[in-house]
GROMACS .gro file of C-alpha atoms in nm:
model
  446
    1UNK     CA    1   8.637  11.991  11.998
    2UNK     CA    2   8.286  11.976  11.858
    3UNK     CA    3   8.222  11.900  11.494
    4UNK     CA    4   8.087  12.250  11.451
    5UNK     CA    5   8.422  12.396  11.549
    6UNK     CA    6   8.629  12.140  11.360
    7UNK     CA    7   8.895  12.309  11.148
    8UNK     CA    8   8.850  12.326  10.770
    9UNK     CA    9   9.085  12.376  10.477
   10UNK     CA   10   9.056  12.733  10.351
   11UNK     CA   11   9.035  12.619   9.987
   12UNK     CA   12   9.043  12.316   9.761
   13UNK     CA   13   9.390  12.418   9.640
   14UNK     CA   14   9.522  12.426   9.997
   15UNK     CA   15   9.393  12.072  10.047
   16UNK     CA   16   9.548  11.952   9.718
   17UNK     CA   17   9.884  12.104   9.813
   18UNK     CA   18   9.870  11.942  10.158
   19UNK     CA   19   9.770  11.600  10.025
   20UNK     CA   20  10.035  11.617   9.752
   21UNK     CA   21  10.293  11.733  10.006
   22UNK     CA   22  10.212  11.431  10.219
   23UNK     CA   23  10.245  11.199   9.920
   24UNK     CA   24  10.573  11.353   9.799
   25UNK     CA   25  10.838  11.233  10.040
   26UNK     CA   26  11.190  11.100  10.057
   27UNK     CA   27  11.090  10.784   9.869
   28UNK     CA   28  10.968  10.985   9.570
   29UNK     CA   29  11.298  11.164   9.532
   30UNK     CA   30  11.499  10.849   9.467
   31UNK     CA   31  11.304  10.524   9.505
   32UNK     CA   32  11.034  10.570   9.241
   33UNK     CA   33  11.276  10.696   8.976
   34UNK     CA   34  11.517  10.412   9.046
   35UNK     CA   35  11.236  10.156   9.023
   36UNK     CA   36  11.132  10.304   8.687
   37UNK     CA   37  11.482  10.272   8.546
   38UNK     CA   38  11.543   9.926   8.684
   39UNK     CA   39  11.205   9.770   8.606
   40UNK     CA   40  11.124   9.836   8.244
   41UNK     CA   41  11.118  10.215   8.209
   42UNK     CA   42  10.795  10.332   8.049
   43UNK     CA   43  10.653   9.980   8.086
   44UNK     CA   44  10.686  10.012   8.465
   45UNK     CA   45  10.530  10.361   8.459
   46UNK     CA   46  10.223  10.229   8.275
   47UNK     CA   47  10.188   9.935   8.515
   48UNK     CA   48  10.231  10.171   8.811
   49UNK     CA   49   9.960  10.407   8.680
   50UNK     CA   50   9.724  10.113   8.633
   51UNK     CA   51   9.792  10.002   8.991
   52UNK     CA   52   9.734  10.357   9.117
   53UNK     CA   53   9.399  10.372   8.934
   54UNK     CA   54   9.282  10.029   9.053
   55UNK     CA   55   9.426  10.019   9.406
   56UNK     CA   56   9.565  10.355   9.517
   57UNK     CA   57   9.287  10.588   9.403
   58UNK     CA   58   8.995  10.388   9.553
   59UNK     CA   59   9.167  10.361   9.892
   60UNK     CA   60   9.264  10.729   9.887
   61UNK     CA   61   8.903  10.827   9.812
   62UNK     CA   62   8.776  10.586  10.080
   63UNK     CA   63   9.000  10.737  10.348
   64UNK     CA   64   8.899  11.091  10.254
   65UNK     CA   65   8.532  10.992  10.257
   66UNK     CA   66   8.561  10.839  10.605
   67UNK     CA   67   8.732  11.154  10.735
   68UNK     CA   68   8.486  11.393  10.573
   69UNK     CA   69   8.181  11.207  10.699
   70UNK     CA   70   8.321  11.166  11.049
   71UNK     CA   71   8.467  11.520  11.082
   72UNK     CA   72   8.687  11.389  11.361
   73UNK     CA   73   9.012  11.201  11.416
   74UNK     CA   74   9.041  10.859  11.242
   75UNK     CA   75   8.932  10.655  11.546
   76UNK     CA   76   8.628  10.871  11.630
   77UNK     CA   77   8.529  10.890  11.264
   78UNK     CA   78   8.534  10.510  11.230
   79UNK     CA   79   8.337  10.464  11.554
   80UNK     CA   80   8.080  10.726  11.455
   81UNK     CA   81   8.028  10.592  11.103
   82UNK     CA   82   8.009  10.232  11.225
   83UNK     CA   83   7.745  10.328  11.482
   84UNK     CA   84   7.542  10.533  11.233
   85UNK     CA   85   7.541  10.243  10.988
   86UNK     CA   86   7.462   9.972  11.244
   87UNK     CA   87   7.809   9.817  11.223
   88UNK     CA   88   8.041   9.685  11.493
   89UNK     CA   89   8.240   9.948  11.686
   90UNK     CA   90   8.545   9.723  11.638
   91UNK     CA   91   8.592   9.903  11.302
   92UNK     CA   92   8.760  10.170  11.518
   93UNK     CA   93   9.067   9.944  11.500
   94UNK     CA   94   9.116  10.061  11.141
   95UNK     CA   95   9.152  10.420  11.256
   96UNK     CA   96   9.367  10.319  11.553
   97UNK     CA   97   9.611  10.120  11.339
   98UNK     CA   98   9.641  10.415  11.101
   99UNK     CA   99   9.728  10.661  11.380
  100UNK     CA  100   9.972  10.408  11.531
  101UNK     CA  101  10.139  10.366  11.191
  102UNK     CA  102  10.181  10.743  11.152
  103UNK     CA  103  10.334  10.768  11.500
  104UNK     CA  104  10.580  10.484  11.445
  105UNK     CA  105  10.678  10.590  11.092
  106UNK     CA  106  10.749  10.950  11.193
  107UNK     CA  107  10.986  10.831  11.468
  108UNK     CA  108  11.235  10.687  11.215
  109UNK     CA  109  11.139  10.916  10.925
  110UNK     CA  110  11.252  11.209  11.138
  111UNK     CA  111  11.593  11.045  11.176
  112UNK     CA  112  11.630  11.040  10.795
  113UNK     CA  113  11.502  11.399  10.784
  114UNK     CA  114  11.786  11.480  11.022
  115UNK     CA  115  12.034  11.323  10.779
  116UNK     CA  116  11.897  11.554  10.510
  117UNK     CA  117  11.944  11.860  10.733
  118UNK     CA  118  12.299  11.749  10.811
  119UNK     CA  119  12.381  11.713  10.441
  120UNK     CA  120  12.229  12.053  10.367
  121UNK     CA  121  12.479  12.207  10.608
  122UNK     CA  122  12.754  11.986  10.468
  123UNK     CA  123  12.685  12.125  10.120
  124UNK     CA  124  12.721  12.481  10.250
  125UNK     CA  125  13.048  12.412  10.434
  126UNK     CA  126  13.201  12.224  10.139
  127UNK     CA  127  13.225  11.895  10.330
  128UNK     CA  128  13.201  11.696  10.005
  129UNK     CA  129  13.439  11.905   9.794
  130UNK     CA  130  13.719  11.701   9.640
  131UNK     CA  131  13.620  11.382   9.823
  132UNK     CA  132  13.663  11.043   9.658
  133UNK     CA  133  13.413  10.758   9.696
  134UNK     CA  134  13.576  10.632  10.015
  135UNK     CA  135  13.580  10.981  10.165
  136UNK     CA  136  13.210  11.043  10.100
  137UNK     CA  137  13.124  10.697  10.231
  138UNK     CA  138  13.320  10.768  10.549
  139UNK     CA  139  13.122  11.093  10.603
  140UNK     CA  140  12.796  10.896  10.603
  141UNK     CA  141  12.940  10.617  10.817
  142UNK     CA  142  13.072  10.872  11.067
  143UNK     CA  143  12.731  11.040  11.088
  144UNK     CA  144  12.554  10.709  11.157
  145UNK     CA  145  12.814  10.617  11.417
  146UNK     CA  146  12.776  10.943  11.611
  147UNK     CA  147  12.467  10.926  11.839
  148UNK     CA  148  12.515  11.286  11.960
  149UNK     CA  149  12.516  11.431  11.606
  150UNK     CA  150  12.222  11.213  11.500
  151UNK     CA  151  12.026  11.322  11.808
  152UNK     CA  152  12.092  11.690  11.738
  153UNK     CA  153  11.977  11.663  11.374
  154UNK     CA  154  11.677  11.446  11.465
  155UNK     CA  155  11.584  11.701  11.735
  156UNK     CA  156  11.618  11.994  11.494
  157UNK     CA  157  11.398  11.823  11.235
  158UNK     CA  158  11.128  11.729  11.489
  159UNK     CA  159  11.134  12.084  11.629
  160UNK     CA  160  11.050  12.217  11.283
  161UNK     CA  161  10.767  11.964  11.247
  162UNK     CA  162  10.624  12.043  11.593
  163UNK     CA  163  10.641  12.418  11.529
  164UNK     CA  164  10.446  12.387  11.201
  165UNK     CA  165  10.180  12.145  11.327
  166UNK     CA  166  10.124  12.339  11.651
  167UNK     CA  167  10.012  12.640  11.447
  168UNK     CA  168   9.701  12.453  11.334
  169UNK     CA  169   9.545  12.357  11.002
  170UNK     CA  170   9.531  12.700  10.836
  171UNK     CA  171   9.840  12.874  10.974
  172UNK     CA  172  10.049  12.559  11.020
  173UNK     CA  173   9.977  12.288  10.763
  174UNK     CA  174   9.849  12.521  10.490
  175UNK     CA  175  10.108  12.787  10.555
  176UNK     CA  176  10.388  12.532  10.529
  177UNK     CA  177  10.271  12.360  10.211
  178UNK     CA  178  10.190  12.691  10.037
  179UNK     CA  179  10.558  12.780  10.081
  180UNK     CA  180  10.734  12.444  10.068
  181UNK     CA  181  10.554  12.283   9.772
  182UNK     CA  182  10.615  12.566   9.519
  183UNK     CA  183  10.975  12.593   9.647
  184UNK     CA  184  11.018  12.219   9.603
  185UNK     CA  185  10.891  12.233   9.244
  186UNK     CA  186  11.112  12.533   9.158
  187UNK     CA  187  11.422  12.361   9.300
  188UNK     CA  188  11.331  12.045   9.108
  189UNK     CA  189  11.292  12.233   8.779
  190UNK     CA  190  11.625  12.413   8.828
  191UNK     CA  191  11.798  12.079   8.887
  192UNK     CA  192  11.625  11.928   8.581
  193UNK     CA  193  11.747  12.232   8.384
  194UNK     CA  194  12.100  12.165   8.503
  195UNK     CA  195  12.059  11.799   8.404
  196UNK     CA  196  11.989  11.913   8.049
  197UNK     CA  197  12.332  12.077   8.034
  198UNK     CA  198  12.529  11.768   8.140
  199UNK     CA  199  12.521  11.597   7.801
  200UNK     CA  200  12.362  11.291   7.963
  201UNK     CA  201  11.997  11.401   7.973
  202UNK     CA  202  11.913  11.176   7.679
  203UNK     CA  203  12.067  10.882   7.864
  204UNK     CA  204  11.850  10.959   8.166
  205UNK     CA  205  11.540  10.981   7.944
  206UNK     CA  206  11.621  10.645   7.788
  207UNK     CA  207  11.689  10.491   8.131
  208UNK     CA  208  11.353  10.603   8.264
  209UNK     CA  209  11.119  10.600   7.967
  210UNK     CA  210  11.229  10.343   7.709
  211UNK     CA  211  10.972  10.065   7.746
  212UNK     CA  212  11.139   9.729   7.811
  213UNK     CA  213  10.858   9.477   7.845
  214UNK     CA  214  11.117   9.201   7.884
  215UNK     CA  215  11.212   9.346   8.222
  216UNK     CA  216  10.854   9.317   8.348
  217UNK     CA  217  10.809   9.019   8.577
  218UNK     CA  218  10.559   8.926   8.847
  219UNK     CA  219  10.790   9.087   9.102
  220UNK     CA  220  10.792   9.412   8.903
  221UNK     CA  221  10.412   9.421   8.897
  222UNK     CA  222  10.401   9.361   9.273
  223UNK     CA  223  10.661   9.636   9.323
  224UNK     CA  224  10.451   9.875   9.114
  225UNK     CA  225  10.141   9.791   9.319
  226UNK     CA  226  10.329   9.833   9.645
  227UNK     CA  227  10.471  10.169   9.533
  228UNK     CA  228  10.123  10.284   9.421
  229UNK     CA  229   9.993  10.206   9.769
  230UNK     CA  230  10.273  10.351   9.979
  231UNK     CA  231  10.346  10.666   9.776
  232UNK     CA  232   9.999  10.809   9.843
  233UNK     CA  233  10.035  10.801  10.224
  234UNK     CA  234   9.765  10.535  10.252
  235UNK     CA  235   9.703  10.337  10.569
  236UNK     CA  236   9.864  10.597  10.797
  237UNK     CA  237   9.555  10.782  10.922
  238UNK     CA  238   9.684  11.089  10.734
  239UNK     CA  239   9.423  11.099  10.460
  240UNK     CA  240   9.142  11.030  10.709
  241UNK     CA  241   9.267  11.322  10.920
  242UNK     CA  242   9.305  11.547  10.616
  243UNK     CA  243   8.959  11.438  10.494
  244UNK     CA  244   8.809  11.545  10.826
  245UNK     CA  245   8.900  11.905  10.741
  246UNK     CA  246   8.721  11.885  10.404
  247UNK     CA  247   8.395  12.054  10.310
  248UNK     CA  248   8.116  11.889  10.111
  249UNK     CA  249   8.194  12.089   9.797
  250UNK     CA  250   8.515  11.900   9.709
  251UNK     CA  251   8.484  11.627   9.443
  252UNK     CA  252   8.681  11.343   9.599
  253UNK     CA  253   8.753  11.138   9.287
  254UNK     CA  254   8.853  11.440   9.076
  255UNK     CA  255   9.076  11.571   9.354
  256UNK     CA  256   9.235  11.226   9.401
  257UNK     CA  257   9.322  11.221   9.030
  258UNK     CA  258   9.487  11.563   9.062
  259UNK     CA  259   9.695  11.457   9.365
  260UNK     CA  260   9.805  11.136   9.191
  261UNK     CA  261   9.909  11.323   8.875
  262UNK     CA  262  10.108  11.579   9.077
  263UNK     CA  263  10.271  11.310   9.292
  264UNK     CA  264  10.374  11.103   8.988
  265UNK     CA  265  10.497  11.408   8.793
  266UNK     CA  266  10.718  11.523   9.082
  267UNK     CA  267  10.859  11.170   9.122
  268UNK     CA  268  10.947  11.153   8.750
  269UNK     CA  269  11.099  11.503   8.758
  270UNK     CA  270  11.318  11.389   9.046
  271UNK     CA  271  11.455  11.116   8.824
  272UNK     CA  272  11.525  11.364   8.546
  273UNK     CA  273  11.711  11.581   8.799
  274UNK     CA  274  11.914  11.300   8.958
  275UNK     CA  275  12.011  11.058   8.679
  276UNK     CA  276  12.182  11.302   8.437
  277UNK     CA  277  12.416  11.395   8.725
  278UNK     CA  278  12.470  11.026   8.809
  279UNK     CA  279  12.548  10.931   8.447
  280UNK     CA  280  12.764  11.240   8.385
  281UNK     CA  281  12.988  11.129   8.670
  282UNK     CA  282  13.003  10.764   8.566
  283UNK     CA  283  12.818  10.650   8.878
  284UNK     CA  284  12.563  10.373   8.929
  285UNK     CA  285  12.191  10.463   8.940
  286UNK     CA  286  12.106  10.149   9.137
  287UNK     CA  287  12.242  10.246   9.476
  288UNK     CA  288  11.914  10.268   9.667
  289UNK     CA  289  11.941  10.494   9.977
  290UNK     CA  290  12.313  10.524   9.910
  291UNK     CA  291  12.229  10.713   9.590
  292UNK     CA  292  12.119  11.012   9.801
  293UNK     CA  293  12.373  11.011  10.082
  294UNK     CA  294  12.685  10.869   9.911
  295UNK     CA  295  12.664  10.873   9.530
  296UNK     CA  296  12.520  11.222   9.478
  297UNK     CA  297  12.743  11.396   9.737
  298UNK     CA  298  13.039  11.238   9.554
  299UNK     CA  299  12.914  11.394   9.229
  300UNK     CA  300  12.840  11.734   9.388
  301UNK     CA  301  13.183  11.740   9.551
  302UNK     CA  302  13.365  11.699   9.220
  303UNK     CA  303  13.174  11.921   8.973
  304UNK     CA  304  13.173  12.289   8.891
  305UNK     CA  305  12.901  12.462   9.093
  306UNK     CA  306  12.860  12.144   9.297
  307UNK     CA  307  12.831  12.331   9.626
  308UNK     CA  308  12.528  12.528   9.503
  309UNK     CA  309  12.370  12.226   9.333
  310UNK     CA  310  12.426  12.015   9.644
  311UNK     CA  311  12.269  12.281   9.864
  312UNK     CA  312  11.966  12.300   9.631
  313UNK     CA  313  11.927  11.924   9.619
  314UNK     CA  314  11.942  11.868   9.994
  315UNK     CA  315  11.708  12.163  10.053
  316UNK     CA  316  11.470  11.991   9.812
  317UNK     CA  317  11.508  11.667  10.003
  318UNK     CA  318  11.448  11.844  10.336
  319UNK     CA  319  11.134  12.018  10.204
  320UNK     CA  320  10.998  11.685  10.079
  321UNK     CA  321  11.072  11.525  10.416
  322UNK     CA  322  10.904  11.812  10.604
  323UNK     CA  323  10.580  11.808  10.402
  324UNK     CA  324  10.546  11.435  10.471
  325UNK     CA  325  10.650  11.461  10.836
  326UNK     CA  326  10.392  11.727  10.926
  327UNK     CA  327  10.123  11.506  10.773
  328UNK     CA  328  10.244  11.209  10.982
  329UNK     CA  329  10.217  11.406  11.308
  330UNK     CA  330   9.872  11.547  11.224
  331UNK     CA  331   9.660  11.230  11.291
  332UNK     CA  332   9.834  11.187  11.628
  333UNK     CA  333   9.771  11.549  11.725
  334UNK     CA  334   9.410  11.549  11.602
  335UNK     CA  335   9.341  11.237  11.811
  336UNK     CA  336   9.492  11.387  12.127
  337UNK     CA  337   9.324  11.723  12.071
  338UNK     CA  338   8.980  11.563  12.042
  339UNK     CA  339   9.005  11.286  12.302
  340UNK     CA  340   9.195  11.469  12.580
  341UNK     CA  341   9.163  11.814  12.743
  342UNK     CA  342   9.487  11.922  12.573
  343UNK     CA  343   9.495  12.228  12.350
  344UNK     CA  344   9.635  12.214  11.995
  345UNK     CA  345   9.976  12.336  12.108
  346UNK     CA  346   9.992  12.102  12.410
  347UNK     CA  347   9.877  11.802  12.205
  348UNK     CA  348  10.145  11.876  11.945
  349UNK     CA  349  10.416  11.906  12.209
  350UNK     CA  350  10.315  11.584  12.387
  351UNK     CA  351  10.276  11.386  12.064
  352UNK     CA  352  10.589  11.535  11.908
  353UNK     CA  353  10.807  11.466  12.212
  354UNK     CA  354  10.681  11.105  12.229
  355UNK     CA  355  10.771  11.058  11.861
  356UNK     CA  356  11.109  11.222  11.924
  357UNK     CA  357  11.182  10.984  12.214
  358UNK     CA  358  11.109  10.675  12.003
  359UNK     CA  359  11.327  10.827  11.730
  360UNK     CA  360  11.618  10.832  11.976
  361UNK     CA  361  11.585  10.453  12.008
  362UNK     CA  362  11.576  10.425  11.627
  363UNK     CA  363  11.890  10.634  11.569
  364UNK     CA  364  12.080  10.450  11.844
  365UNK     CA  365  12.031  10.127  11.650
  366UNK     CA  366  12.308  10.250  11.417
  367UNK     CA  367  12.562  10.287  11.697
  368UNK     CA  368  12.516  10.233  12.071
  369UNK     CA  369  12.241   9.971  12.033
  370UNK     CA  370  12.359   9.814  11.707
  371UNK     CA  371  12.377   9.471  11.872
  372UNK     CA  372  12.029   9.500  12.028
  373UNK     CA  373  11.800   9.300  11.798
  374UNK     CA  374  11.432   9.207  11.814
  375UNK     CA  375  11.335   8.919  11.582
  376UNK     CA  376  11.672   8.968  11.415
  377UNK     CA  377  11.608   9.338  11.342
  378UNK     CA  378  11.744   9.654  11.503
  379UNK     CA  379  11.493   9.913  11.627
  380UNK     CA  380  11.505  10.123  11.308
  381UNK     CA  381  11.446   9.824  11.077
  382UNK     CA  382  11.183   9.677  11.309
  383UNK     CA  383  10.978   9.999  11.299
  384UNK     CA  384  11.013  10.015  10.919
  385UNK     CA  385  10.922   9.649  10.864
  386UNK     CA  386  10.628   9.640  11.108
  387UNK     CA  387  10.466   9.950  10.960
  388UNK     CA  388  10.528   9.885  10.589
  389UNK     CA  389  10.449   9.513  10.587
  390UNK     CA  390  10.167   9.499  10.842
  391UNK     CA  391  10.007   9.822  10.961
  392UNK     CA  392   9.983  10.011  10.628
  393UNK     CA  393   9.832   9.736  10.410
  394UNK     CA  394   9.594   9.620  10.684
  395UNK     CA  395   9.474   9.975  10.757
  396UNK     CA  396   9.426  10.051  10.386
  397UNK     CA  397   9.243   9.722  10.339
  398UNK     CA  398   9.017   9.797  10.636
  399UNK     CA  399   8.933  10.144  10.501
  400UNK     CA  400   8.833  10.024  10.152
  401UNK     CA  401   8.635   9.725  10.287
  402UNK     CA  402   8.449   9.952  10.529
  403UNK     CA  403   8.347  10.204  10.262
  404UNK     CA  404   8.272   9.942   9.996
  405UNK     CA  405   8.088   9.686  10.209
  406UNK     CA  406   7.970   9.853  10.532
  407UNK     CA  407   7.843  10.194  10.422
  408UNK     CA  408   7.519  10.242  10.231
  409UNK     CA  409   7.603  10.185   9.865
  410UNK     CA  410   7.369  10.451   9.727
  411UNK     CA  411   7.490  10.719   9.968
  412UNK     CA  412   7.851  10.653   9.867
  413UNK     CA  413   7.780  10.679   9.494
  414UNK     CA  414   7.579  10.997   9.555
  415UNK     CA  415   7.860  11.153   9.760
  416UNK     CA  416   8.110  11.064   9.486
  417UNK     CA  417   7.881  11.204   9.214
  418UNK     CA  418   7.871  10.871   9.029
  419UNK     CA  419   7.590  10.718   8.828
  420UNK     CA  420   7.535  10.447   8.570
  421UNK     CA  421   7.849  10.280   8.441
  422UNK     CA  422   8.076  10.494   8.658
  423UNK     CA  423   7.898  10.379   8.974
  424UNK     CA  424   7.917  10.015   8.861
  425UNK     CA  425   8.291  10.052   8.790
  426UNK     CA  426   8.350  10.214   9.129
  427UNK     CA  427   8.174   9.932   9.315
  428UNK     CA  428   8.358   9.666   9.115
  429UNK     CA  429   8.698   9.823   9.183
  430UNK     CA  430   8.635   9.919   9.547
  431UNK     CA  431   8.469   9.592   9.646
  432UNK     CA  432   8.692   9.345   9.464
  433UNK     CA  433   8.990   9.477   9.264
  434UNK     CA  434   9.145   9.711   9.526
  435UNK     CA  435   9.104   9.474   9.825
  436UNK     CA  436   9.244   9.180   9.627
  437UNK     CA  437   9.536   9.398   9.515
  438UNK     CA  438   9.619   9.491   9.875
  439UNK     CA  439   9.594   9.127   9.990
  440UNK     CA  440   9.827   9.016   9.709
  441UNK     CA  441  10.087   9.278   9.805
  442UNK     CA  442  10.047   9.196  10.176
  443UNK     CA  443  10.091   8.821  10.130
  444UNK     CA  444  10.381   8.858   9.883
  445UNK     CA  445  10.566   9.096  10.118
  446UNK     CA  446  10.552   8.832  10.392
   0.00000   0.00000   0.00000
């Protein structure tokens, strides 16, 4: 595909919805809210926002800038920009590691998306009605122990992702996020509205927003920085791919601020939807992944209107998983479409089926292959650990170092519409603060 025929977003709003949809995923629905409540409430939120501004935003802008200048897949864009600026072609490794990360993450992310689909059906059929804690726990354990059921749900989820991505940027990605993102927000607001009727909304507000500076430790700051990095889909090739469909008229820094505000707002709303239900049922908010697939189904199964609320919640979870999953497949498809003779549909099928196949290995680590370990980890945990601790931070670090140190400084400030003190601040943050922040998180996670 030539650059002249390279697809473009139809509008700035479509791009914002797509980027926000990528950022809003399964982790936002429970992990961010839980971290807020457990790590100092409003104090954590303020630290998180500072980390987003100093680490997340510069890397997000850098990845978009690389994609927009290259107008190709992440690898080609890095090669092209390196060549144009007299730099080593080895910078292509940054794009390659991003695409590899997206491929590997989607393989196990799709398995979790399958869980969400399964629980959506379970809500409709009343599978959780009247269950006690042991009963709900056994439902989840039985799902994980059934490779056939897991494969069917994983296959159904990946089929949805492949169908959307195969339709292209305008009909596929845009069409999906224009429907899914508003639906996600409406479902979230309805659940928040229900939370207000439980009599425990004030408790949820206090849990999430009462500043407790005593709870803030070095580990909390590192967690906030790590969350700021991972929540924005950085280091996965996604934002480079999405940036390659951008026109010159989009203000990258202003748009990044908008995406970050939307992403954070949706994450906080998720907390205000979840925790009133948790507290109203005398349950623990600190259950991690179990909060979604054990604690909440227990609550839904024993409350008036729980079937409808459960259906709404797991639809919300599925929508969030889908908007992230389609963004994870996009860099893989864009690469294959531009570097092979394959058409968009064929590239999506080949890439999607390869992801699906690796996902089979990931889901079997819960049952048939539970004793098969590599470096002490099963396949699912190995994929998660390798991507989150190595590929993502190193790719993000490479992107910000390339833009800050390898591209012409004046051209970058001009493209970002910066001058004077703003330009100085950008260069200070992009050259020193953001890279050091990523290195600190990388080293501490090891």
